[in-house]
């Protein structure tokens, strides 16, 4: 169809926004469909956002059919087909994850309600802003008329990081790495799984043949990559987060690669013993805006313990936001 795809981006004047908007406008999401951007920011950031829009104008992107900015989610989300919820309250010095949960609760409550009221019937909602899984849960819980499966949280950056680390270890090109899975929370407890991943069609754990590397290098490197980027760059990952946000949305709307799967945090139906209702990362296949959790994978004790640890953290976050009355 040639009707513009209406895409909302929140936190549009932030770091990730500065990369994400230009890639969306240049066709990275939907190659042959015009795109209309709806950009949400808080009032004090609107002036900076106007500057970003001036730069978008200056790119003269052929596919960019329009840009609207504002600080009222009910106006910005009106009729959107895709909402990328990137804006969030960042973790300040000494701030605990629980402080982060309550600071973000208000944002995702309001945005869930606004999406419920005004988004298009086919809306898909991807949450990048942290704590992403629980923010997605809060937004979903405040949007009773939007089907739960329309909400997801981003673990695609972790997925891409895991592919990159495995490619570097084995010398294989990234295109040879398939069936990667991130399980659980987008946090340091996440479990990047090499026991189902493949390198050139062969089991990745067997190709690597080094359990010590998997446990002591691979898993922590992937799980703590965000911190390593902050350490090196002086600010958190932005271009890679934007790139993963687009990868995830593109696959969701237009389909994941035949014969492979991707990682996406979605509302659990109880698959793999992940408590029903938690927004947890799974291996999924996607097509036409729908996703399905890959079924039937064998989970050994090593993987079981790690999946359980990460989903226990998600359950704690859910309990914390339940106590705060956010869901
Ligand atoms: P940033 O601080 O540069 O930008 C965030 C923007 O959100 C700011 O411009 C702020 O004004 C805006 N904002 C705050 N509250 C808002 C609201 N209620 N409505 C609309 N906009 C609002 O942060 P950055 O680097 O762009 O990161 C954004 C989020 O993405 C952070 O929560 C970060 O932790 C998260 N992140 C998630 C990753 C993932 O893999 N899931 C990876 C990297 C970052």
mmCIF file of C-alpha atoms and ligand atoms in Angstrom:
data_model
loop_
_atom_site.group_PDB
_atom_site.id
_atom_site.type_symbol
_atom_site.label_atom_id
_atom_site.label_comp_id
_atom_site.label_asym_id
_atom_site.label_seq_id
_atom_site.Cartn_x
_atom_site.Cartn_y
_atom_site.Cartn_z
ATOM 1 C CA UNK A 1 0.000 0.000 0.000
ATOM 2 C CA UNK A 2 1.203 3.530 -0.632
ATOM 3 C CA UNK A 3 -0.627 5.147 2.299
ATOM 4 C CA UNK A 4 1.997 6.539 4.658
ATOM 5 C CA UNK A 5 2.961 4.386 7.617
ATOM 6 C CA UNK A 6 2.406 6.557 10.678
ATOM 7 C CA UNK A 7 5.212 5.987 13.115
ATOM 8 C CA UNK A 8 5.369 7.589 16.548
ATOM 9 C CA UNK A 9 8.709 7.976 18.290
ATOM 10 C CA UNK A 10 8.850 9.125 21.901
ATOM 11 C CA UNK A 11 11.946 10.730 23.361
ATOM 12 C CA UNK A 12 12.599 11.921 19.828
ATOM 13 C CA UNK A 13 15.073 14.633 20.871
ATOM 14 C CA UNK A 14 17.226 12.114 22.750
ATOM 15 C CA UNK A 15 20.368 10.268 21.723
ATOM 16 C CA UNK A 16 18.635 7.252 20.209
ATOM 17 C CA UNK A 17 16.146 9.530 18.469
ATOM 18 C CA UNK A 18 18.985 11.371 16.758
ATOM 19 C CA UNK A 19 19.927 8.175 14.968
ATOM 20 C CA UNK A 20 16.525 6.500 14.747
ATOM 21 C CA UNK A 21 14.612 9.306 13.029
ATOM 22 C CA UNK A 22 17.039 9.602 10.144
ATOM 23 C CA UNK A 23 17.076 5.884 9.510
ATOM 24 C CA UNK A 24 13.280 5.666 9.644
ATOM 25 C CA UNK A 25 13.007 8.588 7.235
ATOM 26 C CA UNK A 26 15.574 7.161 4.831
ATOM 27 C CA UNK A 27 13.715 3.884 4.368
ATOM 28 C CA UNK A 28 15.339 1.439 6.787
ATOM 29 C CA UNK A 29 11.951 0.334 8.133
ATOM 30 C CA UNK A 30 9.737 0.114 5.073
ATOM 31 C CA UNK A 31 11.663 0.384 1.858
ATOM 32 C CA UNK A 32 8.896 1.386 -0.496
ATOM 33 C CA UNK A 33 6.316 3.018 1.692
ATOM 34 C CA UNK A 34 6.111 6.698 2.628
ATOM 35 C CA UNK A 35 6.521 7.351 6.318
ATOM 36 C CA UNK A 36 4.932 9.975 8.519
ATOM 37 C CA UNK A 37 6.748 10.716 11.759
ATOM 38 C CA UNK A 38 4.919 11.660 14.946
ATOM 39 C CA UNK A 39 7.439 12.826 17.494
ATOM 40 C CA UNK A 40 6.701 13.065 21.191
ATOM 41 C CA UNK A 41 8.870 14.919 23.675
ATOM 42 C CA UNK A 42 8.460 16.623 27.009
ATOM 43 C CA UNK A 43 7.887 20.360 26.807
ATOM 44 C CA UNK A 44 11.473 21.443 27.706
ATOM 45 C CA UNK A 45 12.892 19.314 24.882
ATOM 46 C CA UNK A 46 10.598 20.585 22.123
ATOM 47 C CA UNK A 47 12.974 23.332 21.048
ATOM 48 C CA UNK A 48 15.793 20.842 20.582
ATOM 49 C CA UNK A 49 13.353 18.612 18.711
ATOM 50 C CA UNK A 50 12.529 21.500 16.369
ATOM 51 C CA UNK A 51 16.220 21.589 15.520
ATOM 52 C CA UNK A 52 16.218 17.875 14.758
ATOM 53 C CA UNK A 53 13.200 18.376 12.491
ATOM 54 C CA UNK A 54 15.071 21.160 10.677
ATOM 55 C CA UNK A 55 17.797 18.614 9.976
ATOM 56 C CA UNK A 56 15.246 16.042 8.805
ATOM 57 C CA UNK A 57 13.911 18.691 6.406
ATOM 58 C CA UNK A 58 17.436 19.377 5.214
ATOM 59 C CA UNK A 59 17.909 15.752 4.214
ATOM 60 C CA UNK A 60 15.049 16.047 1.698
ATOM 61 C CA UNK A 61 14.221 12.374 2.238
ATOM 62 C CA UNK A 62 11.961 11.255 -0.629
ATOM 63 C CA UNK A 63 10.014 8.864 1.604
ATOM 64 C CA UNK A 64 9.303 11.276 4.423
ATOM 65 C CA UNK A 65 5.648 12.252 3.980
ATOM 66 C CA UNK A 66 5.324 14.460 7.053
ATOM 67 C CA UNK A 67 6.534 15.238 10.555
ATOM 68 C CA UNK A 68 4.514 16.355 13.551
ATOM 69 C CA UNK A 69 5.931 17.151 16.954
ATOM 70 C CA UNK A 70 4.352 17.780 20.335
ATOM 71 C CA UNK A 71 4.166 16.940 24.006
ATOM 72 C CA UNK A 72 0.584 15.648 24.148
ATOM 73 C CA UNK A 73 0.520 11.869 23.595
ATOM 74 C CA UNK A 74 -3.169 11.929 22.601
ATOM 75 C CA UNK A 75 -2.352 14.235 19.700
ATOM 76 C CA UNK A 76 0.900 12.605 18.660
ATOM 77 C CA UNK A 77 -0.380 9.002 18.818
ATOM 78 C CA UNK A 78 -3.539 9.798 16.855
ATOM 79 C CA UNK A 79 -3.901 7.145 14.148
ATOM 80 C CA UNK A 80 -0.389 5.720 14.501
ATOM 81 C CA UNK A 81 0.334 2.266 13.095
ATOM 82 C CA UNK A 82 3.582 1.839 14.995
ATOM 83 C CA UNK A 83 4.681 3.427 18.246
ATOM 84 C CA UNK A 84 8.335 3.228 19.215
ATOM 85 C CA UNK A 85 8.476 4.148 22.894
ATOM 86 C CA UNK A 86 12.075 5.230 23.345
ATOM 87 C CA UNK A 87 11.780 8.153 25.756
ATOM 88 C CA UNK A 88 12.207 7.270 29.366
ATOM 89 C CA UNK A 89 13.594 8.663 32.533
ATOM 90 C CA UNK A 90 17.287 7.715 32.582
ATOM 91 C CA UNK A 91 18.881 6.171 35.635
ATOM 92 C CA UNK A 92 20.660 8.919 37.561
ATOM 93 C CA UNK A 93 23.686 8.439 39.844
ATOM 94 C CA UNK A 94 22.845 6.235 42.816
ATOM 95 C CA UNK A 95 19.387 5.485 41.426
ATOM 96 C CA UNK A 96 18.239 1.925 42.025
ATOM 97 C CA UNK A 97 16.283 -0.067 39.494
ATOM 98 C CA UNK A 98 13.229 0.300 41.723
ATOM 99 C CA UNK A 99 13.516 4.112 41.601
ATOM 100 C CA UNK A 100 13.705 3.776 37.850
ATOM 101 C CA UNK A 101 10.546 1.664 37.826
ATOM 102 C CA UNK A 102 8.468 4.259 39.614
ATOM 103 C CA UNK A 103 9.918 7.206 37.677
ATOM 104 C CA UNK A 104 8.990 5.469 34.451
ATOM 105 C CA UNK A 105 5.670 4.160 35.666
ATOM 106 C CA UNK A 106 3.964 7.495 35.218
ATOM 107 C CA UNK A 107 5.283 7.899 31.662
ATOM 108 C CA UNK A 108 4.189 4.471 30.450
ATOM 109 C CA UNK A 109 0.842 4.635 32.224
ATOM 110 C CA UNK A 110 -0.027 7.865 30.409
ATOM 111 C CA UNK A 111 1.297 6.640 27.073
ATOM 112 C CA UNK A 112 -0.572 3.323 27.352
ATOM 113 C CA UNK A 113 -3.808 5.195 27.987
ATOM 114 C CA UNK A 114 -3.214 7.568 25.095
ATOM 115 C CA UNK A 115 -2.447 4.716 22.688
ATOM 116 C CA UNK A 116 -5.567 2.936 23.863
ATOM 117 C CA UNK A 117 -7.619 6.034 23.092
ATOM 118 C CA UNK A 118 -6.260 7.185 19.731
ATOM 119 C CA UNK A 119 -3.875 4.756 17.987
ATOM 120 C CA UNK A 120 -4.869 3.022 14.746
ATOM 121 C CA UNK A 121 -6.638 -0.347 15.051
ATOM 122 C CA UNK A 122 -3.549 -2.114 13.706
ATOM 123 C CA UNK A 123 -1.070 -0.412 16.060
ATOM 124 C CA UNK A 124 2.107 -2.234 17.134
ATOM 125 C CA UNK A 125 4.028 -0.902 20.114
ATOM 126 C CA UNK A 126 7.726 -1.468 20.664
ATOM 127 C CA UNK A 127 9.310 -0.333 23.914
ATOM 128 C CA UNK A 128 13.003 0.565 23.914
ATOM 129 C CA UNK A 129 13.062 2.877 26.954
ATOM 130 C CA UNK A 130 14.315 1.176 30.095
ATOM 131 C CA UNK A 131 13.376 -0.813 32.056
ATOM 132 C CA UNK A 132 11.933 -1.906 28.728
ATOM 133 C CA UNK A 133 10.166 -5.162 29.656
ATOM 134 C CA UNK A 134 8.359 -3.703 32.623
ATOM 135 C CA UNK A 135 7.596 -0.434 30.846
ATOM 136 C CA UNK A 136 5.925 -2.535 28.135
ATOM 137 C CA UNK A 137 3.958 -4.375 30.820
ATOM 138 C CA UNK A 138 2.798 -1.056 32.296
ATOM 139 C CA UNK A 139 1.786 0.361 28.905
ATOM 140 C CA UNK A 140 -0.072 -2.857 28.035
ATOM 141 C CA UNK A 141 -1.896 -2.897 31.356
ATOM 142 C CA UNK A 142 -3.111 0.641 30.735
ATOM 143 C CA UNK A 143 -4.385 -0.116 27.236
ATOM 144 C CA UNK A 144 -7.172 -2.652 27.803
ATOM 145 C CA UNK A 145 -8.605 -2.316 24.269
ATOM 146 C CA UNK A 146 -5.320 -3.078 22.505
ATOM 147 C CA UNK A 147 -4.567 -6.817 22.246
ATOM 148 C CA UNK A 148 -1.688 -7.804 24.551
ATOM 149 C CA UNK A 149 0.312 -9.271 21.665
ATOM 150 C CA UNK A 150 0.680 -5.791 20.143
ATOM 151 C CA UNK A 151 3.184 -4.859 22.868
ATOM 152 C CA UNK A 152 6.826 -5.859 22.862
ATOM 153 C CA UNK A 153 10.052 -4.765 24.481
ATOM 154 C CA UNK A 154 13.412 -4.541 22.775
ATOM 155 C CA UNK A 155 15.930 -7.334 23.272
ATOM 156 C CA UNK A 156 17.064 -7.169 19.669
ATOM 157 C CA UNK A 157 20.120 -5.129 20.605
ATOM 158 C CA UNK A 158 21.185 -7.920 22.970
ATOM 159 C CA UNK A 159 20.440 -10.415 20.192
ATOM 160 C CA UNK A 160 22.581 -8.475 17.719
ATOM 161 C CA UNK A 161 25.367 -8.135 20.288
ATOM 162 C CA UNK A 162 25.302 -11.905 20.833
ATOM 163 C CA UNK A 163 25.520 -12.539 17.082
ATOM 164 C CA UNK A 164 28.442 -10.155 16.802
ATOM 165 C CA UNK A 165 30.354 -11.742 19.712
ATOM 166 C CA UNK A 166 29.818 -15.252 18.337
ATOM 167 C CA UNK A 167 30.887 -14.180 14.856
ATOM 168 C CA UNK A 168 34.071 -12.675 16.278
ATOM 169 C CA UNK A 169 34.832 -15.816 18.303
ATOM 170 C CA UNK A 170 34.291 -18.264 15.437
ATOM 171 C CA UNK A 171 35.523 -16.125 12.553
ATOM 172 C CA UNK A 172 32.205 -16.691 10.787
ATOM 173 C CA UNK A 173 30.443 -13.791 9.089
ATOM 174 C CA UNK A 174 27.365 -12.539 10.952
ATOM 175 C CA UNK A 175 25.224 -13.820 8.098
ATOM 176 C CA UNK A 176 26.247 -17.395 9.057
ATOM 177 C CA UNK A 177 24.939 -17.003 12.610
ATOM 178 C CA UNK A 178 21.310 -18.067 13.005
ATOM 179 C CA UNK A 179 18.842 -19.127 15.695
ATOM 180 C CA UNK A 180 20.231 -16.790 18.335
ATOM 181 C CA UNK A 181 18.054 -16.348 21.398
ATOM 182 C CA UNK A 182 18.009 -13.876 24.249
ATOM 183 C CA UNK A 183 15.812 -15.137 27.073
ATOM 184 C CA UNK A 184 14.331 -13.075 29.898
ATOM 185 C CA UNK A 185 14.843 -9.478 30.845
ATOM 186 C CA UNK A 186 16.738 -6.736 28.994
ATOM 187 C CA UNK A 187 19.093 -6.421 31.959
ATOM 188 C CA UNK A 188 22.264 -7.993 33.265
ATOM 189 C CA UNK A 189 20.296 -11.181 34.087
ATOM 190 C CA UNK A 190 19.400 -11.803 30.438
ATOM 191 C CA UNK A 191 20.425 -15.175 29.045
ATOM 192 C CA UNK A 192 22.003 -15.226 25.588
ATOM 193 C CA UNK A 193 21.679 -18.872 24.512
ATOM 194 C CA UNK A 194 24.351 -20.567 22.385
ATOM 195 C CA UNK A 195 22.856 -24.038 22.791
ATOM 196 C CA UNK A 196 20.267 -23.452 20.091
ATOM 197 C CA UNK A 197 22.214 -20.936 18.018
ATOM 198 C CA UNK A 198 23.954 -22.127 14.862
ATOM 199 C CA UNK A 199 27.116 -21.209 13.013
ATOM 200 C CA UNK A 200 26.854 -22.153 9.352
ATOM 201 C CA UNK A 201 24.121 -24.634 10.286
ATOM 202 C CA UNK A 202 26.121 -26.302 13.084
ATOM 203 C CA UNK A 203 25.314 -26.052 16.777
ATOM 204 C CA UNK A 204 27.088 -22.959 18.120
ATOM 205 C CA UNK A 205 28.012 -24.402 21.527
ATOM 206 C CA UNK A 206 29.638 -27.375 19.777
ATOM 207 C CA UNK A 207 31.449 -25.180 17.267
ATOM 208 C CA UNK A 208 32.797 -23.055 20.116
ATOM 209 C CA UNK A 209 33.562 -26.165 22.180
ATOM 210 C CA UNK A 210 34.478 -24.138 25.240
ATOM 211 C CA UNK A 211 31.951 -24.052 28.063
ATOM 212 C CA UNK A 212 34.272 -21.842 30.108
ATOM 213 C CA UNK A 213 34.225 -19.189 27.342
ATOM 214 C CA UNK A 214 30.448 -19.376 27.130
ATOM 215 C CA UNK A 215 29.993 -18.937 30.881
ATOM 216 C CA UNK A 216 32.804 -16.550 31.749
ATOM 217 C CA UNK A 217 33.219 -14.498 28.594
ATOM 218 C CA UNK A 218 30.320 -14.715 26.160
ATOM 219 C CA UNK A 219 27.360 -14.399 28.523
ATOM 220 C CA UNK A 220 28.793 -11.563 30.653
ATOM 221 C CA UNK A 221 30.140 -9.700 27.615
ATOM 222 C CA UNK A 222 26.716 -9.654 25.978
ATOM 223 C CA UNK A 223 24.837 -8.955 29.217
ATOM 224 C CA UNK A 224 27.162 -6.131 30.278
ATOM 225 C CA UNK A 225 27.790 -4.619 26.862
ATOM 226 C CA UNK A 226 25.685 -1.576 27.686
ATOM 227 C CA UNK A 227 27.950 -0.716 30.601
ATOM 228 C CA UNK A 228 31.072 -1.273 28.476
ATOM 229 C CA UNK A 229 29.755 1.182 25.865
ATOM 230 C CA UNK A 230 29.094 3.804 28.553
ATOM 231 C CA UNK A 231 32.604 3.273 29.900
ATOM 232 C CA UNK A 232 34.174 3.724 26.453
ATOM 233 C CA UNK A 233 31.935 6.346 24.886
ATOM 234 C CA UNK A 234 30.902 8.347 27.910
ATOM 235 C CA UNK A 235 27.251 7.870 27.059
ATOM 236 C CA UNK A 236 24.997 4.914 26.487
ATOM 237 C CA UNK A 237 24.600 3.030 23.239
ATOM 238 C CA UNK A 238 22.478 5.028 20.859
ATOM 239 C CA UNK A 239 23.121 4.234 17.186
ATOM 240 C CA UNK A 240 23.142 0.499 17.878
ATOM 241 C CA UNK A 241 19.974 0.800 19.957
ATOM 242 C CA UNK A 242 18.307 2.710 17.126
ATOM 243 C CA UNK A 243 19.453 0.104 14.624
ATOM 244 C CA UNK A 244 18.061 -2.732 16.754
ATOM 245 C CA UNK A 245 14.791 -0.850 17.260
ATOM 246 C CA UNK A 246 14.408 -0.723 13.488
ATOM 247 C CA UNK A 247 15.452 -4.372 12.998
ATOM 248 C CA UNK A 248 12.816 -5.441 15.518
ATOM 249 C CA UNK A 249 10.018 -3.298 14.079
ATOM 250 C CA UNK A 250 10.843 -4.237 10.483
ATOM 251 C CA UNK A 251 10.793 -7.947 11.223
ATOM 252 C CA UNK A 252 7.607 -7.617 13.265
ATOM 253 C CA UNK A 253 5.720 -5.746 10.542
ATOM 254 C CA UNK A 254 7.193 -7.403 7.483
ATOM 255 C CA UNK A 255 8.436 -10.812 8.689
ATOM 256 C CA UNK A 256 11.559 -12.433 10.091
ATOM 257 C CA UNK A 257 13.896 -14.387 7.803
ATOM 258 C CA UNK A 258 12.606 -17.746 6.573
ATOM 259 C CA UNK A 259 14.171 -20.622 8.510
ATOM 260 C CA UNK A 260 15.476 -18.431 11.320
ATOM 261 C CA UNK A 261 14.064 -16.683 14.365
ATOM 262 C CA UNK A 262 14.665 -13.476 16.309
ATOM 263 C CA UNK A 263 14.556 -12.445 19.966
ATOM 264 C CA UNK A 264 11.704 -10.294 21.140
ATOM 265 C CA UNK A 265 10.249 -9.659 24.589
ATOM 266 C CA UNK A 266 6.539 -10.443 24.411
ATOM 267 C CA UNK A 267 3.760 -11.287 26.825
ATOM 268 C CA UNK A 268 4.370 -14.841 28.017
ATOM 269 C CA UNK A 269 1.714 -17.489 27.469
ATOM 270 C CA UNK A 270 3.577 -19.746 29.894
ATOM 271 C CA UNK A 271 5.892 -21.202 27.232
ATOM 272 C CA UNK A 272 9.154 -22.615 28.590
ATOM 273 C CA UNK A 273 7.919 -22.190 32.147
ATOM 274 C CA UNK A 274 8.014 -18.397 31.925
ATOM 275 C CA UNK A 275 5.151 -17.203 34.135
ATOM 276 C CA UNK A 276 2.149 -16.139 32.085
ATOM 277 C CA UNK A 277 1.753 -12.392 31.677
ATOM 278 C CA UNK A 278 5.415 -11.404 32.102
ATOM 279 C CA UNK A 279 6.958 -9.530 29.173
ATOM 280 C CA UNK A 280 9.957 -11.761 28.625
ATOM 281 C CA UNK A 281 12.312 -12.349 25.725
ATOM 282 C CA UNK A 282 11.780 -15.491 23.666
ATOM 283 C CA UNK A 283 12.796 -16.898 20.317
ATOM 284 C CA UNK A 284 9.994 -15.804 17.991
ATOM 285 C CA UNK A 285 9.114 -15.933 14.340
ATOM 286 C CA UNK A 286 7.199 -12.997 12.941
ATOM 287 C CA UNK A 287 5.079 -12.285 9.903
ATOM 288 C CA UNK A 288 2.587 -9.589 8.986
ATOM 289 C CA UNK A 289 2.647 -7.928 12.374
ATOM 290 C CA UNK A 290 2.167 -11.165 14.309
ATOM 291 C CA UNK A 291 4.683 -13.150 16.320
ATOM 292 C CA UNK A 292 4.804 -16.722 17.524
ATOM 293 C CA UNK A 293 7.037 -18.158 20.207
ATOM 294 C CA UNK A 294 9.177 -20.955 18.764
ATOM 295 C CA UNK A 295 8.057 -24.138 20.497
ATOM 296 C CA UNK A 296 9.719 -27.423 21.351
ATOM 297 C CA UNK A 297 13.281 -26.349 22.123
ATOM 298 C CA UNK A 298 15.001 -28.559 24.667
ATOM 299 C CA UNK A 299 16.162 -26.609 27.680
ATOM 300 C CA UNK A 300 18.995 -28.215 29.663
ATOM 301 C CA UNK A 301 19.745 -27.511 33.336
ATOM 302 C CA UNK A 302 22.319 -24.816 32.545
ATOM 303 C CA UNK A 303 19.856 -22.858 30.422
ATOM 304 C CA UNK A 304 16.957 -23.551 32.782
ATOM 305 C CA UNK A 305 18.716 -21.953 35.737
ATOM 306 C CA UNK A 306 19.552 -18.832 33.751
ATOM 307 C CA UNK A 307 16.093 -18.416 32.246
ATOM 308 C CA UNK A 308 14.574 -18.877 35.701
ATOM 309 C CA UNK A 309 16.900 -16.269 37.251
ATOM 310 C CA UNK A 310 16.015 -13.647 34.659
ATOM 311 C CA UNK A 311 12.282 -14.319 34.763
ATOM 312 C CA UNK A 312 12.404 -14.187 38.586
ATOM 313 C CA UNK A 313 13.775 -10.657 38.213
ATOM 314 C CA UNK A 314 10.903 -9.812 35.856
ATOM 315 C CA UNK A 315 8.417 -11.170 38.386
ATOM 316 C CA UNK A 316 9.991 -8.942 41.055
ATOM 317 C CA UNK A 317 9.664 -5.919 38.783
ATOM 318 C CA UNK A 318 6.047 -6.823 38.081
ATOM 319 C CA UNK A 319 5.372 -7.147 41.815
ATOM 320 C CA UNK A 320 7.028 -3.776 42.452
ATOM 321 C CA UNK A 321 4.904 -1.955 39.860
ATOM 322 C CA UNK A 322 1.802 -3.796 41.084
ATOM 323 C CA UNK A 323 2.496 -2.461 44.571
ATOM 324 C CA UNK A 324 2.925 1.021 43.117
ATOM 325 C CA UNK A 325 -0.526 0.643 41.558
ATOM 326 C CA UNK A 326 0.819 1.049 38.024
ATOM 327 C CA UNK A 327 -0.683 -2.133 36.617
HETATM 328 P P1 LIG B 1 18.171 10.273 26.220
HETATM 329 O O1 LIG B 1 18.121 10.664 27.648
HETATM 330 O O2 LIG B 1 19.218 10.823 25.329
HETATM 331 O O3 LIG B 1 16.769 10.604 25.545
HETATM 332 C C1 LIG B 1 15.560 10.301 26.152
HETATM 333 C C2 LIG B 1 14.571 11.356 25.712
HETATM 334 O O4 LIG B 1 13.295 10.994 26.223
HETATM 335 C C3 LIG B 1 14.890 12.750 26.243
HETATM 336 O O5 LIG B 1 14.985 13.653 25.152
HETATM 337 C C4 LIG B 1 13.701 13.068 27.143
HETATM 338 O O6 LIG B 1 13.335 14.426 27.102
HETATM 339 C C5 LIG B 1 12.622 12.178 26.533
HETATM 340 N N1 LIG B 1 11.506 11.910 27.433
HETATM 341 C C6 LIG B 1 11.522 11.732 28.770
HETATM 342 N N2 LIG B 1 10.286 11.547 29.231
HETATM 343 C C7 LIG B 1 9.457 11.598 28.161
HETATM 344 C C8 LIG B 1 8.056 11.511 28.006
HETATM 345 N N3 LIG B 1 7.253 11.333 29.051
HETATM 346 N N4 LIG B 1 7.545 11.600 26.767
HETATM 347 C C9 LIG B 1 8.341 11.803 25.711
HETATM 348 N N5 LIG B 1 9.675 11.918 25.796
HETATM 349 C C10 LIG B 1 10.226 11.822 27.005
HETATM 350 O O7 LIG B 1 18.191 8.681 26.222
HETATM 351 P P2 LIG B 1 18.569 7.696 25.032
HETATM 352 O O8 LIG B 1 20.018 7.441 25.075
HETATM 353 O O9 LIG B 1 17.954 8.158 23.768
HETATM 354 O O10 LIG B 1 17.860 6.359 25.546
HETATM 355 C C11 LIG B 1 16.454 6.285 25.641
HETATM 356 C C12 LIG B 1 16.045 5.071 26.447
HETATM 357 O O11 LIG B 1 16.421 3.882 25.783
HETATM 358 C C13 LIG B 1 16.687 4.994 27.837
HETATM 359 O O12 LIG B 1 15.706 4.546 28.752
HETATM 360 C C14 LIG B 1 17.746 3.937 27.669
HETATM 361 O O13 LIG B 1 18.056 3.304 28.893
HETATM 362 C C15 LIG B 1 17.049 3.008 26.712
HETATM 363 N N6 LIG B 1 17.911 2.068 25.999
HETATM 364 C C16 LIG B 1 17.396 0.825 25.747
HETATM 365 C C17 LIG B 1 18.120 -0.106 25.063
HETATM 366 C C18 LIG B 1 17.552 -1.459 24.794
HETATM 367 O O14 LIG B 1 18.259 -2.270 24.220
HETATM 368 N N7 LIG B 1 16.313 -1.784 25.156
HETATM 369 C C19 LIG B 1 19.477 0.198 24.590
HETATM 370 C C20 LIG B 1 19.913 1.543 24.849
HETATM 371 C C21 LIG B 1 19.144 2.441 25.539
#
